Tab-separated table of C-alpha atoms and ligand atoms in Angstrom:
chain	number	residue	atom	x	y	z
A	1	UNK	CA	-289.901	-59.955	223.978
A	2	UNK	CA	-287.423	-61.637	221.613
A	3	UNK	CA	-283.964	-60.053	221.972
A	4	UNK	CA	-282.158	-62.072	219.296
A	5	UNK	CA	-281.492	-59.973	216.191
A	6	UNK	CA	-284.098	-60.235	213.455
A	7	UNK	CA	-282.604	-62.092	210.469
A	8	UNK	CA	-283.328	-60.038	207.358
A	9	UNK	CA	-282.919	-60.777	203.652
A	10	UNK	CA	-282.718	-57.625	201.485
A	11	UNK	CA	-284.120	-58.132	197.969
A	12	UNK	CA	-283.192	-55.481	195.395
A	13	UNK	CA	-280.048	-54.721	197.382
A	14	UNK	CA	-278.050	-52.935	194.660
A	15	UNK	CA	-280.760	-50.346	194.001
A	16	UNK	CA	-281.227	-46.893	195.531
A	17	UNK	CA	-283.550	-48.255	198.215
A	18	UNK	CA	-281.573	-51.455	198.733
A	19	UNK	CA	-278.401	-49.493	199.465
A	20	UNK	CA	-280.229	-47.293	201.988
A	21	UNK	CA	-281.648	-50.429	203.664
A	22	UNK	CA	-278.218	-52.091	203.899
A	23	UNK	CA	-276.629	-48.943	205.347
A	24	UNK	CA	-279.348	-48.331	207.959
A	25	UNK	CA	-279.684	-52.019	208.922
A	26	UNK	CA	-275.909	-52.235	209.512
A	27	UNK	CA	-276.253	-49.464	212.144
A	28	UNK	CA	-279.050	-51.296	213.980
A	29	UNK	CA	-278.155	-54.005	216.507
A	30	UNK	CA	-281.699	-55.410	216.497
A	31	UNK	CA	-281.211	-56.482	212.859
A	32	UNK	CA	-278.874	-58.977	211.195
A	33	UNK	CA	-278.736	-58.868	207.405
A	34	UNK	CA	-278.126	-62.513	206.464
A	35	UNK	CA	-278.227	-62.012	202.698
A	36	UNK	CA	-278.700	-59.559	199.873
A	37	UNK	CA	-280.302	-60.373	196.514
A	38	UNK	CA	-279.586	-58.424	193.332
A	39	UNK	CA	-281.033	-58.734	189.839
A	40	UNK	CA	-277.759	-59.472	188.040
A	41	UNK	CA	-274.934	-61.753	189.273
A	42	UNK	CA	-273.025	-59.747	191.920
A	43	UNK	CA	-269.472	-58.571	191.224
A	44	UNK	CA	-268.443	-59.652	194.744
A	45	UNK	CA	-269.872	-62.605	196.700
A	46	UNK	CA	-269.542	-60.928	200.109
A	47	UNK	CA	-269.781	-57.170	200.565
A	48	UNK	CA	-269.289	-55.650	204.056
A	49	UNK	CA	-269.786	-59.123	205.557
A	50	UNK	CA	-273.144	-59.693	203.789
A	51	UNK	CA	-273.405	-62.633	201.327
A	52	UNK	CA	-274.809	-61.498	197.963
A	53	UNK	CA	-276.907	-63.662	195.637
A	54	UNK	CA	-278.196	-63.233	192.114
A	55	UNK	CA	-282.003	-63.481	191.891
A	56	UNK	CA	-281.821	-66.913	190.268
A	57	UNK	CA	-279.637	-68.257	193.118
A	58	UNK	CA	-282.011	-67.002	195.802
A	59	UNK	CA	-283.115	-70.518	196.840
A	60	UNK	CA	-279.648	-70.920	198.395
A	61	UNK	CA	-280.085	-67.938	200.749
A	62	UNK	CA	-279.613	-68.740	204.465
A	63	UNK	CA	-282.502	-68.875	206.960
A	64	UNK	CA	-284.206	-65.502	207.512
A	65	UNK	CA	-287.150	-64.173	209.533
A	66	UNK	CA	-288.287	-61.404	207.158
A	67	UNK	CA	-287.448	-60.443	203.570
A	68	UNK	CA	-287.535	-56.763	202.635
A	69	UNK	CA	-288.201	-56.260	198.929
A	70	UNK	CA	-287.632	-53.004	197.035
A	71	UNK	CA	-287.056	-54.296	193.511
A	72	UNK	CA	-289.059	-54.287	190.293
A	73	UNK	CA	-292.320	-56.085	189.414
A	74	UNK	CA	-290.379	-58.816	187.546
A	75	UNK	CA	-288.564	-59.709	190.760
A	76	UNK	CA	-291.659	-59.730	192.968
A	77	UNK	CA	-293.117	-63.256	192.404
A	78	UNK	CA	-289.970	-65.277	193.266
A	79	UNK	CA	-289.267	-63.434	196.536
A	80	UNK	CA	-292.898	-63.710	197.663
A	81	UNK	CA	-292.821	-67.451	196.823
A	82	UNK	CA	-289.573	-67.902	198.776
A	83	UNK	CA	-291.089	-66.222	201.865
A	84	UNK	CA	-294.133	-68.512	201.693
A	85	UNK	CA	-291.893	-71.593	201.229
A	86	UNK	CA	-289.739	-70.582	204.230
A	87	UNK	CA	-292.659	-69.405	206.405
A	88	UNK	CA	-290.944	-65.987	206.666
A	89	UNK	CA	-292.456	-62.497	206.863
A	90	UNK	CA	-292.546	-60.279	203.759
A	91	UNK	CA	-292.173	-56.493	203.633
A	92	UNK	CA	-292.456	-55.038	200.135
A	93	UNK	CA	-292.369	-51.526	198.758
A	94	UNK	CA	-292.086	-52.556	195.116
A	95	UNK	CA	-294.482	-50.480	193.042
A	96	UNK	CA	-296.054	-51.102	189.632
A	97	UNK	CA	-297.155	-54.636	190.577
A	98	UNK	CA	-299.969	-56.145	188.486
A	99	UNK	CA	-303.491	-57.130	189.592
A	100	UNK	CA	-302.381	-60.799	189.457
A	101	UNK	CA	-299.468	-59.974	191.770
A	102	UNK	CA	-301.842	-58.224	194.158
A	103	UNK	CA	-303.989	-61.370	194.181
A	104	UNK	CA	-300.917	-63.500	194.948
A	105	UNK	CA	-300.158	-61.133	197.821
A	106	UNK	CA	-303.688	-61.510	199.207
A	107	UNK	CA	-303.506	-65.316	198.911
A	108	UNK	CA	-300.096	-65.406	200.641
A	109	UNK	CA	-301.486	-63.380	203.563
A	110	UNK	CA	-303.283	-66.570	204.607
A	111	UNK	CA	-299.886	-68.214	205.128
A	112	UNK	CA	-297.373	-65.554	206.277
A	113	UNK	CA	-297.470	-62.082	207.889
A	114	UNK	CA	-296.841	-59.446	205.229
A	115	UNK	CA	-297.011	-55.749	204.510
A	116	UNK	CA	-297.011	-54.157	201.074
A	117	UNK	CA	-297.100	-50.366	200.920
A	118	UNK	CA	-296.609	-47.959	198.052
A	119	UNK	CA	-295.027	-45.557	200.543
A	120	UNK	CA	-293.455	-46.353	203.914
A	121	UNK	CA	-293.229	-42.734	205.130
A	122	UNK	CA	-295.210	-41.555	208.151
A	123	UNK	CA	-296.046	-38.267	206.413
A	124	UNK	CA	-297.820	-40.022	203.553
A	125	UNK	CA	-299.793	-42.190	205.998
A	126	UNK	CA	-301.142	-38.918	207.483
A	127	UNK	CA	-301.669	-37.347	204.032
A	128	UNK	CA	-303.784	-40.367	203.085
A	129	UNK	CA	-306.170	-39.622	205.947
A	130	UNK	CA	-306.280	-35.873	205.110
A	131	UNK	CA	-307.117	-36.630	201.458
A	132	UNK	CA	-309.991	-38.914	202.390
A	133	UNK	CA	-311.352	-36.302	204.806
A	134	UNK	CA	-311.089	-33.485	202.221
A	135	UNK	CA	-312.741	-35.628	199.545
A	136	UNK	CA	-315.664	-36.370	201.853
A	137	UNK	CA	-316.276	-32.650	202.378
A	138	UNK	CA	-315.548	-31.600	198.749
A	139	UNK	CA	-316.767	-34.520	196.633
A	140	UNK	CA	-318.128	-32.197	193.920
A	141	UNK	CA	-314.771	-30.402	193.436
A	142	UNK	CA	-312.188	-31.445	190.867
A	143	UNK	CA	-309.515	-33.673	192.375
A	144	UNK	CA	-306.080	-33.863	190.701
A	145	UNK	CA	-303.029	-35.770	191.857
A	146	UNK	CA	-299.676	-34.613	190.498
A	147	UNK	CA	-296.654	-36.784	191.285
A	148	UNK	CA	-293.004	-35.943	190.523
A	149	UNK	CA	-290.058	-38.355	190.646
A	150	UNK	CA	-286.496	-38.805	189.352
A	151	UNK	CA	-286.012	-39.760	185.706
A	152	UNK	CA	-285.093	-43.403	186.520
A	153	UNK	CA	-288.524	-44.228	187.935
A	154	UNK	CA	-290.274	-46.679	185.624
A	155	UNK	CA	-293.935	-46.870	186.725
A	156	UNK	CA	-296.402	-43.983	186.353
A	157	UNK	CA	-298.568	-42.862	188.046
A	158	UNK	CA	-296.541	-43.730	191.144
A	159	UNK	CA	-297.862	-46.353	193.546
A	160	UNK	CA	-298.279	-43.591	196.140
A	161	UNK	CA	-300.377	-41.494	193.734
A	162	UNK	CA	-302.665	-44.488	193.183
A	163	UNK	CA	-302.919	-45.119	196.936
A	164	UNK	CA	-303.818	-41.440	197.519
A	165	UNK	CA	-306.306	-41.691	194.646
A	166	UNK	CA	-307.955	-44.661	196.342
A	167	UNK	CA	-308.281	-42.548	199.523
A	168	UNK	CA	-309.883	-39.744	197.478
A	169	UNK	CA	-312.298	-42.235	195.910
A	170	UNK	CA	-313.255	-43.624	199.321
A	171	UNK	CA	-314.168	-40.044	200.218
A	172	UNK	CA	-316.313	-39.704	197.061
A	173	UNK	CA	-313.963	-37.751	194.711
A	174	UNK	CA	-312.974	-38.812	191.184
A	175	UNK	CA	-309.196	-38.197	190.946
A	176	UNK	CA	-307.216	-37.485	187.779
A	177	UNK	CA	-303.470	-38.118	187.591
A	178	UNK	CA	-300.435	-36.353	186.125
A	179	UNK	CA	-296.816	-37.565	186.328
A	180	UNK	CA	-293.570	-35.602	185.995
A	181	UNK	CA	-290.146	-37.254	185.647
A	182	UNK	CA	-287.308	-34.786	186.255
A	183	UNK	CA	-283.768	-34.728	187.650
A	184	UNK	CA	-283.219	-36.479	190.973
A	185	UNK	CA	-286.556	-35.729	192.698
A	186	UNK	CA	-286.971	-38.332	195.487
A	187	UNK	CA	-290.783	-38.064	195.488
A	188	UNK	CA	-293.439	-35.327	195.590
A	189	UNK	CA	-297.206	-35.763	195.708
A	190	UNK	CA	-299.674	-32.886	195.320
A	191	UNK	CA	-303.372	-33.595	195.832
A	192	UNK	CA	-305.366	-30.611	194.637
A	193	UNK	CA	-309.079	-30.001	195.207
A	194	UNK	CA	-310.434	-27.224	192.982
A	195	UNK	CA	-313.826	-25.546	193.362
A	196	UNK	CA	-315.263	-22.351	191.874
A	197	UNK	CA	-312.949	-19.529	192.930
A	198	UNK	CA	-310.972	-21.544	195.497
A	199	UNK	CA	-308.480	-24.374	195.748
A	200	UNK	CA	-306.903	-26.615	198.383
A	201	UNK	CA	-303.432	-28.105	197.862
A	202	UNK	CA	-302.168	-30.930	200.064
A	203	UNK	CA	-298.493	-31.667	199.379
A	204	UNK	CA	-295.942	-34.175	200.616
A	205	UNK	CA	-292.275	-33.800	199.648
A	206	UNK	CA	-289.733	-36.523	200.344
A	207	UNK	CA	-286.218	-35.115	200.290
A	208	UNK	CA	-284.379	-38.244	201.424
A	209	UNK	CA	-285.217	-41.889	200.678
A	210	UNK	CA	-284.038	-42.955	204.152
A	211	UNK	CA	-287.589	-42.233	205.354
A	212	UNK	CA	-288.887	-45.161	203.272
A	213	UNK	CA	-286.036	-47.473	204.337
A	214	UNK	CA	-286.551	-46.642	208.039
A	215	UNK	CA	-290.294	-47.305	207.705
A	216	UNK	CA	-289.662	-50.665	206.021
A	217	UNK	CA	-287.105	-51.723	208.668
A	218	UNK	CA	-289.551	-50.696	211.388
A	219	UNK	CA	-292.312	-52.742	209.725
A	220	UNK	CA	-289.969	-55.762	209.497
A	221	UNK	CA	-289.242	-55.576	213.242
A	222	UNK	CA	-292.949	-55.334	214.036
A	223	UNK	CA	-293.869	-58.317	211.826
A	224	UNK	CA	-291.872	-60.672	214.057
A	225	UNK	CA	-294.195	-63.056	215.883
A	226	UNK	CA	-297.299	-61.753	214.084
A	227	UNK	CA	-299.962	-64.184	212.843
A	228	UNK	CA	-300.313	-64.611	209.067
A	229	UNK	CA	-302.187	-61.688	207.547
A	230	UNK	CA	-301.900	-58.527	205.505
A	231	UNK	CA	-300.840	-55.578	207.679
A	232	UNK	CA	-300.810	-51.853	206.862
A	233	UNK	CA	-297.956	-49.517	207.849
A	234	UNK	CA	-300.283	-47.797	210.290
A	235	UNK	CA	-301.117	-51.172	211.970
A	236	UNK	CA	-297.403	-51.530	212.783
A	237	UNK	CA	-296.624	-48.031	214.052
A	238	UNK	CA	-296.429	-48.794	217.827
B	1	LIG	P1	-283.541	-49.295	191.517
B	1	LIG	O1	-283.812	-49.434	190.054
B	1	LIG	O2	-282.460	-48.379	191.992
B	1	LIG	O3	-283.216	-50.765	192.134
B	1	LIG	C1	-283.900	-51.926	191.746
B	1	LIG	C2	-283.260	-53.154	192.390
B	1	LIG	O4	-284.011	-54.302	192.008
B	1	LIG	C3	-281.812	-53.422	191.978
B	1	LIG	O5	-281.095	-53.935	193.110
B	1	LIG	C4	-281.945	-54.559	190.958
B	1	LIG	O6	-280.792	-55.405	190.927
B	1	LIG	C5	-283.126	-55.305	191.539
B	1	LIG	N1	-283.812	-56.143	190.540
B	1	LIG	C6	-284.196	-55.810	189.288
B	1	LIG	N2	-284.790	-56.864	188.683
B	1	LIG	C7	-284.785	-57.863	189.585
B	1	LIG	C8	-285.244	-59.200	189.571
B	1	LIG	N3	-285.840	-59.719	188.486
B	1	LIG	N4	-285.093	-59.939	190.681
B	1	LIG	C9	-284.504	-59.437	191.790
B	1	LIG	N5	-284.044	-58.179	191.868
B	1	LIG	C10	-284.191	-57.403	190.781
B	1	LIG	O7	-284.935	-48.908	192.184
B	1	LIG	P2	-285.228	-48.153	193.578
B	1	LIG	O8	-285.289	-46.681	193.386
B	1	LIG	O9	-284.347	-48.719	194.638
B	1	LIG	O10	-286.743	-48.627	193.815
B	1	LIG	C11	-287.069	-50.006	193.932
B	1	LIG	C12	-288.586	-50.154	194.048
B	1	LIG	O11	-289.032	-49.544	195.265
B	1	LIG	C13	-289.377	-49.481	192.908
B	1	LIG	O12	-290.504	-50.287	192.629
B	1	LIG	C14	-289.795	-48.150	193.537
B	1	LIG	O13	-290.947	-47.599	192.940
B	1	LIG	C15	-290.064	-48.618	194.937
B	1	LIG	N6	-290.046	-47.578	195.986
B	1	LIG	C16	-290.966	-47.730	196.970
B	1	LIG	C17	-290.979	-46.881	198.054
B	1	LIG	C18	-291.973	-47.121	199.167
B	1	LIG	O14	-291.933	-46.421	200.205
B	1	LIG	N7	-292.872	-48.105	199.021
B	1	LIG	C19	-290.048	-45.831	198.129
B	1	LIG	C20	-289.085	-45.695	197.114
B	1	LIG	C21	-289.096	-46.599	196.049
């Protein structure tokens, strides 16, 4: 058991998720945030004792064990490359990444331990299993996935909707997607199976984005000492 704090680099630190990660990591003695990376040059070099870097200065970041990335697809390639160059772990929740970026992720898994997940909440991990099970039993029913998020969210359908859709497809259903962007909704996913005269609705509602930040910090702790490979959130639960 390694008792020295895990050295973490937060990428996308000025965003909604980045701020939650910085706040929760600061309360956790098992973690030491050694740097924070933001898209635009930071207004202050050191905030609450944490050195801040613009994305293009990231090569100068101090040594770290794991980078946690909640940014945008345009920021994804450089932080993954930095983790490979440093031999560090990579935890990413950035959604909307391209097929080429997914391939880069798979190739990097041969070199470093990493986890990419469209949703780091425990509830969605369970929903994923329920959707696959329902689809197996109801493959002939219509399957619709409706996702709702705040108006700032750029990608649609959400990464979580696509992950749930993949679970439905594994079960034999053919999902259709609808996206709503409204107010400050943190994240809601409804998976609806409709037959003749009956309907099943499986819903997950996130009311606080700390659930995603806690899941990502937990995954970062569990990646320490792991062999290179691509891990799922559920592989890192215990
Ligand atoms: P946000 O827009 O509030 O923040 C984005 C952050 O990325 C900012 O700090 C910005 O400076 C940074 N950034 C932008 N371009 C960059 C670049 N080229 N290089 C480096 N950094 C860059 O977004 P948010 O709500 O915090 O969400 C961030 C990402 O996390 C999105 O992709 C979102 O869909 C995803 N998300 C995932 C989960 C999950 O559980 N997997 C949960 C919530 C959000």
